[in-house]
Coordinates of C-alpha atoms in Angstrom, one line a residue:
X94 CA 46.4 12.6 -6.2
X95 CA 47.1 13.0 -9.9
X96 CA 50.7 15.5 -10.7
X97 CA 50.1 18.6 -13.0
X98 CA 53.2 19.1 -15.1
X99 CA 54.3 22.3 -17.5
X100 CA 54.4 22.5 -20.9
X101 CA 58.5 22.6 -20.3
X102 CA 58.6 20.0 -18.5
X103 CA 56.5 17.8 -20.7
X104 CA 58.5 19.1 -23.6
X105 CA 61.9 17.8 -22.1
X106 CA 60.4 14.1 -21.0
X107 CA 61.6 11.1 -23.1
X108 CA 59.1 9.0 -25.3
X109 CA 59.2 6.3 -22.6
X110 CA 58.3 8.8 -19.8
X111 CA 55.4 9.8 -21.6
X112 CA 54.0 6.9 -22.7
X113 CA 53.5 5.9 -18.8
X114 CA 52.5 9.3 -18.1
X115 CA 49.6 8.3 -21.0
X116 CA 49.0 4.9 -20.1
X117 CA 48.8 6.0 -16.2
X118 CA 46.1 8.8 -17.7
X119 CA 43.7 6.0 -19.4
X120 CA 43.8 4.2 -16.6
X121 CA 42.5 6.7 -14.4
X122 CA 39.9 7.7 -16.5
X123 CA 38.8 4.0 -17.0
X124 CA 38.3 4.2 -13.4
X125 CA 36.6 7.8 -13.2
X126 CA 34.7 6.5 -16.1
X127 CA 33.6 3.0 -14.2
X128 CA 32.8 5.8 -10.9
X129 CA 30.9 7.5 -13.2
X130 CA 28.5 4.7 -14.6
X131 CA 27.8 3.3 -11.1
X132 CA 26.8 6.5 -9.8
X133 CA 24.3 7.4 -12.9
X134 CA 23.1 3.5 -12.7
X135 CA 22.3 4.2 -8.6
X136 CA 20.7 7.3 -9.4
X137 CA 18.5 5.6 -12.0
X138 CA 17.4 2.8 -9.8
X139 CA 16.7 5.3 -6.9
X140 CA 14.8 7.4 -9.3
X141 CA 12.6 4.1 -10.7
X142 CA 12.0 2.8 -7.1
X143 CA 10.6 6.0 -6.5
X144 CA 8.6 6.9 -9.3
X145 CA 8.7 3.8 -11.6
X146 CA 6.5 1.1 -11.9
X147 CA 6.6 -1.9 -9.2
X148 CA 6.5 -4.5 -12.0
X149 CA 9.2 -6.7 -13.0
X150 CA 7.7 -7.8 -16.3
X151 CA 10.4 -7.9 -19.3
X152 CA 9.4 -6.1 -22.8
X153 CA 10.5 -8.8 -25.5
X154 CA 10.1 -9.4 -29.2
X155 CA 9.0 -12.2 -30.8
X156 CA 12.5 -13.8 -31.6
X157 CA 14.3 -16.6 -30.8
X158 CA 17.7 -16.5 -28.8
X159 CA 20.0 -19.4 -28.4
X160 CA 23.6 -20.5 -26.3
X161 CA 26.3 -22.4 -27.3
X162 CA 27.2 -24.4 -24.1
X163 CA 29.8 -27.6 -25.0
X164 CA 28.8 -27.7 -28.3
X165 CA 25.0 -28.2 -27.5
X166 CA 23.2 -25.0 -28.7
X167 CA 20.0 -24.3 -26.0
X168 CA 17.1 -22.6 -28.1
X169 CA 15.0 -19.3 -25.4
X170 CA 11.7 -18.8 -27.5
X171 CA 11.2 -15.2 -25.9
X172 CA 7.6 -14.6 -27.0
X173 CA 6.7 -17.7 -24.8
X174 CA 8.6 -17.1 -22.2
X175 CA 7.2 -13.5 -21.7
X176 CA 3.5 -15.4 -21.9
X177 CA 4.2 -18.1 -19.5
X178 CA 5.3 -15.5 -16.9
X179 CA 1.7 -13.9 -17.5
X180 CA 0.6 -15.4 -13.7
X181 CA 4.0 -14.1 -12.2
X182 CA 4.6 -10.7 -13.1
X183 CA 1.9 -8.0 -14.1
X184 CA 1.4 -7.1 -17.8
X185 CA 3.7 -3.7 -18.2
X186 CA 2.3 -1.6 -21.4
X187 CA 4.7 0.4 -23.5
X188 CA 1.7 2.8 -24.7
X189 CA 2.9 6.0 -23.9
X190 CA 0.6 7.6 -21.6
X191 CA -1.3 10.9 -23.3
X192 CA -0.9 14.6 -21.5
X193 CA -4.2 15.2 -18.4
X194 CA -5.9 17.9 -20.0
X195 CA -6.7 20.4 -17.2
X196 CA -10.5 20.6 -16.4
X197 CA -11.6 17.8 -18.7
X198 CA -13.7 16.4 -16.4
X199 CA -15.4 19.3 -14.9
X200 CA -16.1 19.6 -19.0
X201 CA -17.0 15.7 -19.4
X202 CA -19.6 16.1 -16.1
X203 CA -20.9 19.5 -17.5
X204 CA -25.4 19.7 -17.7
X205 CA -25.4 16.2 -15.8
X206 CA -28.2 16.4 -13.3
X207 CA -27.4 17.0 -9.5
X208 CA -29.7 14.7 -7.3
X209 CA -28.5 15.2 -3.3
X210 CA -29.0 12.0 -1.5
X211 CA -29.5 12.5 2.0
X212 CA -28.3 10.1 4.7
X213 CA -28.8 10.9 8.5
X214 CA -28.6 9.0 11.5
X215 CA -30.8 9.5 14.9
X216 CA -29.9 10.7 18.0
X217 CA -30.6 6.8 19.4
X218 CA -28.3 4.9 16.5
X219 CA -25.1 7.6 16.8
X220 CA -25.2 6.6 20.4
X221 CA -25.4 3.0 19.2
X222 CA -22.5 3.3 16.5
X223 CA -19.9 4.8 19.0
X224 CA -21.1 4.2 22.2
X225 CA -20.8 0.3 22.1
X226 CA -24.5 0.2 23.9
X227 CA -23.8 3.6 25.9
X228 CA -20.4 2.8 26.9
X229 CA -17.1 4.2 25.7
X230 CA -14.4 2.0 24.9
X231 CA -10.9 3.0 24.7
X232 CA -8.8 1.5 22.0
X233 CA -6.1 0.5 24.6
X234 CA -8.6 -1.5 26.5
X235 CA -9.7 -3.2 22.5
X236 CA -6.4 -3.9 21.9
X237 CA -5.6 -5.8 25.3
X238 CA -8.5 -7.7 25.2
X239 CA -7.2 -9.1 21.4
X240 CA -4.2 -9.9 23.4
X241 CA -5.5 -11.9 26.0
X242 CA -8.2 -13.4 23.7
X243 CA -4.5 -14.0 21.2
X244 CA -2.6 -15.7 24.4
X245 CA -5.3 -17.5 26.2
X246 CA -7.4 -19.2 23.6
X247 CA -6.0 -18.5 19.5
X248 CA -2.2 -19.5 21.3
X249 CA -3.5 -23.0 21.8
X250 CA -4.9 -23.7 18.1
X251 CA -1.1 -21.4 16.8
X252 CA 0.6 -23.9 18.7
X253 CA -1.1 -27.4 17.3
X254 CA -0.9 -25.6 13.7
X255 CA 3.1 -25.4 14.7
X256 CA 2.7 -28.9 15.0
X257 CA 1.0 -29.9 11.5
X258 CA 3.0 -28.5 9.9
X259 CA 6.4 -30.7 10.7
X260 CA 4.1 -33.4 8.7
X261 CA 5.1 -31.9 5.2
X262 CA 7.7 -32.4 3.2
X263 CA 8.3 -28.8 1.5
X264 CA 8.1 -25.3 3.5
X265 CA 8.3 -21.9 2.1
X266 CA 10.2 -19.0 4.6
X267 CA 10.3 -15.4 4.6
X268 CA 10.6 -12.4 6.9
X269 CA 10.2 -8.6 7.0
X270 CA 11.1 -5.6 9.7
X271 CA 8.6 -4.4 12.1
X272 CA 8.9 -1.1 14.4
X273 CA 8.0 -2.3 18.0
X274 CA 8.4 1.2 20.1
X275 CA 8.4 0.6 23.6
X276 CA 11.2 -1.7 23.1
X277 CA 14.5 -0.3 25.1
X278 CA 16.5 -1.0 22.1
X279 CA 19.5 0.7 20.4
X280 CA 18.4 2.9 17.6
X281 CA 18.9 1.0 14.0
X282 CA 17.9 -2.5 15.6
X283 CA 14.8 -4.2 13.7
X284 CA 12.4 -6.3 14.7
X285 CA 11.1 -8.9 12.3
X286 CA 7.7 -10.8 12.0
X287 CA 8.9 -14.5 10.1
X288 CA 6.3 -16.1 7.9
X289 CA 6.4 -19.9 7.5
X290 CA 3.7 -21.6 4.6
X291 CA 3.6 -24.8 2.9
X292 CA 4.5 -25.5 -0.2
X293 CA 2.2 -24.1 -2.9
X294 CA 1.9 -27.6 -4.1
X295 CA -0.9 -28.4 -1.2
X296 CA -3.9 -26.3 -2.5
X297 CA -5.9 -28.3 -0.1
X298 CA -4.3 -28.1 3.3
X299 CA -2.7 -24.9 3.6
X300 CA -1.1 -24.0 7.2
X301 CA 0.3 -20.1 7.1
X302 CA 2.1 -19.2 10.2
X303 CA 3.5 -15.8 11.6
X304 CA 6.1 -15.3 14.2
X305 CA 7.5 -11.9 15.6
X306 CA 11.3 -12.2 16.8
X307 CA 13.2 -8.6 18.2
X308 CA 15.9 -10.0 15.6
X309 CA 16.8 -12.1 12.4
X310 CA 19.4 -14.0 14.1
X311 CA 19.9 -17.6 12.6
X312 CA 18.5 -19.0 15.7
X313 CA 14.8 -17.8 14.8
X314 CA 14.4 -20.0 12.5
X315 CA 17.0 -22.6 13.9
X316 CA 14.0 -23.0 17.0
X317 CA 11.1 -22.6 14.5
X318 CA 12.4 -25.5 12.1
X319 CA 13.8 -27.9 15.0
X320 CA 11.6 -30.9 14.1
X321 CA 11.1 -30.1 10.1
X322 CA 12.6 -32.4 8.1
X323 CA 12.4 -31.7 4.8
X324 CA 12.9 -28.8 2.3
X325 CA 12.9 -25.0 3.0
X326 CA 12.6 -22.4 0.0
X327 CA 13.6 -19.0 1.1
X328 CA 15.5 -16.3 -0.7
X329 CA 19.6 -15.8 -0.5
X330 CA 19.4 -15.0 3.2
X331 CA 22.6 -16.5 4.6
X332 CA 20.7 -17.5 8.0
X333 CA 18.9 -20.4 6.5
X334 CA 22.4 -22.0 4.6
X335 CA 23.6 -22.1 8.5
X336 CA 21.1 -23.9 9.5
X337 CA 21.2 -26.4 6.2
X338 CA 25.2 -26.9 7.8
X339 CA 24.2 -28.2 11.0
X340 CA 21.5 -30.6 9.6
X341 CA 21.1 -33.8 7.7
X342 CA 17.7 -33.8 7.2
X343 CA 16.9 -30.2 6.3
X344 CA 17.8 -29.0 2.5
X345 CA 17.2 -24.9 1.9
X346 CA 16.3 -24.6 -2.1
X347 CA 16.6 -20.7 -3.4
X348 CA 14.1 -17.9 -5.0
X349 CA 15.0 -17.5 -9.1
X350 CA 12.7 -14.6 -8.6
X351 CA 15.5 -12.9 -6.3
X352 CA 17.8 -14.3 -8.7
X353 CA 16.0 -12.1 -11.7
X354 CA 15.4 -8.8 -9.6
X355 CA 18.3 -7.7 -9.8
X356 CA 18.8 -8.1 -13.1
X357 CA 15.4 -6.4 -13.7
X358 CA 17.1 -3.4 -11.7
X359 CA 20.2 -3.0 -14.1
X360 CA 18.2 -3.3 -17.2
X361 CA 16.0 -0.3 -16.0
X362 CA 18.7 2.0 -14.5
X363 CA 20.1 1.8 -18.5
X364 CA 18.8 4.1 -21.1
X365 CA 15.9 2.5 -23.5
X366 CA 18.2 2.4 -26.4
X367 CA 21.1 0.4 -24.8
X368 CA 19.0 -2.4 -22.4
X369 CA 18.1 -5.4 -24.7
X370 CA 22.2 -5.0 -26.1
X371 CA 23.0 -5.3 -21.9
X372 CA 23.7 -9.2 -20.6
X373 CA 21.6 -8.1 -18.5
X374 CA 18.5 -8.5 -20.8
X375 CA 20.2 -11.6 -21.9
X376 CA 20.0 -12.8 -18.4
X377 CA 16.3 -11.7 -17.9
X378 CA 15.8 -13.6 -21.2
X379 CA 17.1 -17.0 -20.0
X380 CA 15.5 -16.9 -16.6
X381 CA 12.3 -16.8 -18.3
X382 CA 13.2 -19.1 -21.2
X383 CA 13.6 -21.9 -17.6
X384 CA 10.3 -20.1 -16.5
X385 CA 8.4 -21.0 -19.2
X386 CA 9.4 -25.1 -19.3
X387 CA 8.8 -25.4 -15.4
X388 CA 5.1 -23.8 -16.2
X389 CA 4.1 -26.1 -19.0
X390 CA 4.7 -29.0 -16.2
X391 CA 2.8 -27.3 -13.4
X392 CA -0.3 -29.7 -13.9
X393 CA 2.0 -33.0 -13.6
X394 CA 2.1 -35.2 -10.6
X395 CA 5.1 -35.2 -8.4
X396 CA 7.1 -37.9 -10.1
X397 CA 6.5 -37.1 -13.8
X398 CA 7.7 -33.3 -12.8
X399 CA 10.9 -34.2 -11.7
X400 CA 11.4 -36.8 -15.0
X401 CA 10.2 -33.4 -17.3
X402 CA 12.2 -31.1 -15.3
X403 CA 15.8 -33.1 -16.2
X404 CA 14.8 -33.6 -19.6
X405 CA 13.7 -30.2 -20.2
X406 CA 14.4 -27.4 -17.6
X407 CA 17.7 -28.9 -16.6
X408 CA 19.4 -27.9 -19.7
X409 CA 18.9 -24.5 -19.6
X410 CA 19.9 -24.1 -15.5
X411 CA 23.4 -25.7 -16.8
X412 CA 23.6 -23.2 -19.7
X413 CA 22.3 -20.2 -17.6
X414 CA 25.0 -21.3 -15.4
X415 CA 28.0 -21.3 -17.9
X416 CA 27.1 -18.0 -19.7
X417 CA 27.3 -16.8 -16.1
X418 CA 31.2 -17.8 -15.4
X419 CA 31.9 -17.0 -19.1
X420 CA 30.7 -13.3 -18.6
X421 CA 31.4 -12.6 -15.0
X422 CA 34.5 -10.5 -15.9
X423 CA 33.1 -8.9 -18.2
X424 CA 31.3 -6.4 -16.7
X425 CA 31.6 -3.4 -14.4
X426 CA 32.6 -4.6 -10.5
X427 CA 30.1 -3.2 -8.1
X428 CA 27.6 -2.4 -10.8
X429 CA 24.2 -4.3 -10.6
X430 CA 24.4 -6.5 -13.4
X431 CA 27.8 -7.7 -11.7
X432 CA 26.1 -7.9 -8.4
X433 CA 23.3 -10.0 -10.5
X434 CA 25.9 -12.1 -12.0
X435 CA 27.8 -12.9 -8.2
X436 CA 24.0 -13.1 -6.6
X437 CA 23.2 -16.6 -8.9
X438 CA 26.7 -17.4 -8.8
X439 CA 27.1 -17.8 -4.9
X440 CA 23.3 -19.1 -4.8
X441 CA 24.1 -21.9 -7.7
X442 CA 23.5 -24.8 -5.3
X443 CA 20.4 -23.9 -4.2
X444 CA 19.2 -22.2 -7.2
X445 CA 19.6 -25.7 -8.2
X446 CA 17.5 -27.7 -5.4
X447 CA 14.3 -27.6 -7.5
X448 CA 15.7 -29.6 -10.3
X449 CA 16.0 -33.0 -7.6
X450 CA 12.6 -32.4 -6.2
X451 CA 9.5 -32.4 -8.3
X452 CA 7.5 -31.4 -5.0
X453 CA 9.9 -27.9 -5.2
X454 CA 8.9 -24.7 -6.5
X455 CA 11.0 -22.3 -8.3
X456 CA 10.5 -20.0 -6.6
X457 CA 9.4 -18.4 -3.0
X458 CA 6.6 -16.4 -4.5
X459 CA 4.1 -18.2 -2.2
X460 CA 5.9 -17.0 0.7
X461 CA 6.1 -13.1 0.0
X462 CA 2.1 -13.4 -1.0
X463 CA 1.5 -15.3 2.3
X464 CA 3.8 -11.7 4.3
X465 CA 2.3 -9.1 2.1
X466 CA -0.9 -8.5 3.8
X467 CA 1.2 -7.7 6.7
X468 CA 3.6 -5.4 5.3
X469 CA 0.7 -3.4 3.9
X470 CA -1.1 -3.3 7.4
X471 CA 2.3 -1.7 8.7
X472 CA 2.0 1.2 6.3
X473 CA -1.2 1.9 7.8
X474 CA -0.7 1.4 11.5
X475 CA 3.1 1.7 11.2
X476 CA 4.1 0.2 14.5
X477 CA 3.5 -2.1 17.1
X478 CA 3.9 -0.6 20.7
X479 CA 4.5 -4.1 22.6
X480 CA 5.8 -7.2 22.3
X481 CA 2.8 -9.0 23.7
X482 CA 0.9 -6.6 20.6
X483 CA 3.5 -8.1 18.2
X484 CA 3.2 -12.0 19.6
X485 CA -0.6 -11.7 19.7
X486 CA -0.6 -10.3 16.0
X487 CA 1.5 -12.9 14.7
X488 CA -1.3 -15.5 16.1
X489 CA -4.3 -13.8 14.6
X490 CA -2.1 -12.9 11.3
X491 CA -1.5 -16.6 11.3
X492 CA -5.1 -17.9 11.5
X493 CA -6.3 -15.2 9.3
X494 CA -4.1 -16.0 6.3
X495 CA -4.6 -19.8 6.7
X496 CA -8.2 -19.4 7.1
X497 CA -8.0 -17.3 3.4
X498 CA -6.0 -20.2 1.6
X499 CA -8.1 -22.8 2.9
X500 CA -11.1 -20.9 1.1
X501 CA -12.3 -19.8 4.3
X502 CA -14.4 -16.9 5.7
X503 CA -12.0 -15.6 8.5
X504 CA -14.6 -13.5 10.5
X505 CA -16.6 -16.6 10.6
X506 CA -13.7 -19.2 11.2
X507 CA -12.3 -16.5 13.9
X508 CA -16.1 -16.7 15.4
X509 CA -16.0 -20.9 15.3
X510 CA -12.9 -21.1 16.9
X511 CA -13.7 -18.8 20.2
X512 CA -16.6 -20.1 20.4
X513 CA -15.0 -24.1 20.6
X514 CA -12.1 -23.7 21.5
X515 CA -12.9 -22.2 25.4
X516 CA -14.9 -25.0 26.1
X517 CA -11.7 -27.4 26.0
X518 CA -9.5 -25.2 28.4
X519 CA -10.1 -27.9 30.9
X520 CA -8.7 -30.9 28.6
X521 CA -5.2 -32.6 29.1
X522 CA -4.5 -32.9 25.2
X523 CA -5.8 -30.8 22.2
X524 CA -6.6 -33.2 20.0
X525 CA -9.4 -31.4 20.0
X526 CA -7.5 -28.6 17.5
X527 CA -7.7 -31.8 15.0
X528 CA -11.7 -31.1 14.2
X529 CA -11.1 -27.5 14.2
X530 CA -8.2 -27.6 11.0
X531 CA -9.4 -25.5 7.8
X532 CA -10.7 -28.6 6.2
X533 CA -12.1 -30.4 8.4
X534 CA -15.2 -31.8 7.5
X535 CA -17.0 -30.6 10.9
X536 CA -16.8 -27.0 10.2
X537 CA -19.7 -25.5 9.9
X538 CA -20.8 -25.0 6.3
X539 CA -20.8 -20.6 7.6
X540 CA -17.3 -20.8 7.8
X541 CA -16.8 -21.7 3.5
X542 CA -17.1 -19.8 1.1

């Protein structure tokens, strides 16, 4: 609590009492100050998460940047950059947007002719539409026939899928909360369906898989991963770095797109005047300056990626990396380009992984595509009530997805596969499942696109 003195007293202190009082007086308000920017940065980001555009695109100029790092000076050609990232990040305008002039389309529409189309349905085919043939048919019966149909037939061709795909080399991971409600569960506890894809470098043979868990304890993905042995890309989640701890022959390579976020987040929480002079820009600059080399080799084979990749995108990881510790204490603590800063700091190693690997992506992009048409079904349907709903969804999500990167038609595939797949419930193996894959060549040609 700060002491209030008189003007007396004040007058009767000594030079050397008041210049403490004075330096003890700039050092609080350094700190109110610092209080102050955090709180107006928070306030901005809240505001831009809630009314802001979703894109993370960067507005750049056409100039070139460069860093010294041990005497080498590393060249960022920004207008490039920006137009390599064109199949990452959606094209952001800076047009301003012009006022809505009230009632300018009742205006626009005004002496257009009004032709009513009629369209009317018998007596006979409104019983037909929802009636089901005359019979009513509750949507808690539908949903526990999908389960069973999930757990006694889908389960087996889930589980062989499981199997496949231990067989290659790179993995991508991610997860995201689901609301189960007739769980007994404290309130605040999450539930999580985990998504598990190849790498995005086998267009061919895609395997997408879905698994609900009541938690995102390490050992999710400890039990999911048991026989992988090869390289998992996820984002910073400490989980999967356990896991890399216990094992020899699993490697966990990180996201530069999480890396980047929240840089993207303190450049937009400051004022337009002040963001490309922030080191936060600079930071959004250089990501997409090692963006823009890894896309040029994205038509290589495995081999002459990683050769480019040291010659060229290795260079400016180790210079991003050095700016980094040179301007770590530099900035606000606790604000978010500090938080960016620490974030690829702490993640350096696996930031990193790509750079040994030419069969590694940058990235986990793959990996949020593969979960997002589940996270927007939960904003329609909100919740799961079961766990048997949430295990038999993860199944059908599962087939659904990998039937859409395989170029598949999933109502058809979905059709195929419980029509086959009941008539080996008798069989002692399921090598069966191996002519029932998304390329095989024995699907019917229905089932392509």
């Amino acid at each position: 609590m700060a002491m209030e003195y008189t003007e007396e007293q004040l007058n009767n202190f000594d030079k050397a009492t008041l210049v403490q009082l004075f330096l003890a007086q700039q050092s609080q308000l350094r700190d109110i100050d610092q209080r102050l920017q955090l709180l107006l940065e928070q306030v901005a980001v809240l505001n831009h998460n809630r009314f802001g555009r979703s894109s993370e695109k960067l507005q750049t100029e056409n100039q070139t940047s460069f860093l010294e790092v041990d005497g080498n000076i590393i060249y960022f050609n920004e207008s490039e950059a920006v137009e390599s990232l064109a199949e990452y990040e959606e094209n952001e305008t800076t047009k301003p947007r012009g006022r809505k002039v009230k009632g300018k389309r009742a205006t626009d529409i005004q002496g257009l002719p009004v032709i009513p189309v009629g369209h009317r349905m018998t007596e006979e085919e409104l019983i037909c539409e929802f009636r089901r043939m005359g019979l009513n048919i509750d949507r808690a019966d539908m949903a526990h026939w999908t389960i069973l149909c999930a757990e006694r037939y889908l389960s087996v061709f889930y589980d062989y899928l499981h199997e496949r795909i231990y067989d290659y080399h790179v993995l991508q991971a991610d997860e995201t909360p689901v609301l189960v409600s007739k769980e007994n569960r404290t309130e605040g506890s999450k539930h999580y369906m985990w998504v598990y894809r190849t790498g995005k470098m086998y267009l061919d043979k895609q395997i997408v898989l879905y698994e609900y868990q009541p938690s995102r304890n390490a050992s999710h993905p400890r039990a999911f991963l048991k026989d992988f042995k090869g390289v998992c890309v996820t984002d910073g989640y400490q989980a999967y770095h356990t896991i890399e701890k216990e094992r020899e022959d699993l490697r966990i390579a990180g996201c530069w797109r999480h890396a980047r976020r929240r840089f993207d987040e303190a450049v937009k929480a400051l004022p337009k005047d002040r963001r490309k002079s922030s080191l936060a820009y600079l930071a959004l600059k250089q990501i997409q300056a090692i963006y823009r080399e890894e896309n040029k080799l994205a038509s290589m084979t495995i081999e002459e990626r990683l050769k480019h990749r040291q010659l060229t995108v290795k260079p400016l990881v180790d210079a991003y990396f050095t700016w980094i510790k040179q301007n770590l204490l530099s900035v606000t603590p606790k604000s978010k380009t500090a938080k960016g800063l620490t974030y690829s700091l702490n993640q350096e190693k696996y930031l990193k992984t790509f750079l040994e690997d030419g069969e590694v992506p940058m990235d986990n992009n793959s990996a949020e595509q593969a979960i997002r048409p589940f996270c927007v079904g939960k904003k329609n349907w909100v919740m799961i009530d079961t766990i048997a709903g949430a295990e038999a969804s993860a199944i059908i999500y599962s087939i659904a997805e990998t039937a859409k990167s395989n170029n598949l038609k999933p109502y058809n595939y979905f059709e195929y596969l419980l029509t086959e797949i009941p008539k080996h419930m008798e069989d002692h193996d399921v090598s069966f499942c191996e002519d029932l894959l998304p390329w095989s060549d024995k699907l019917p040609a229905e089932c392509r696109k």
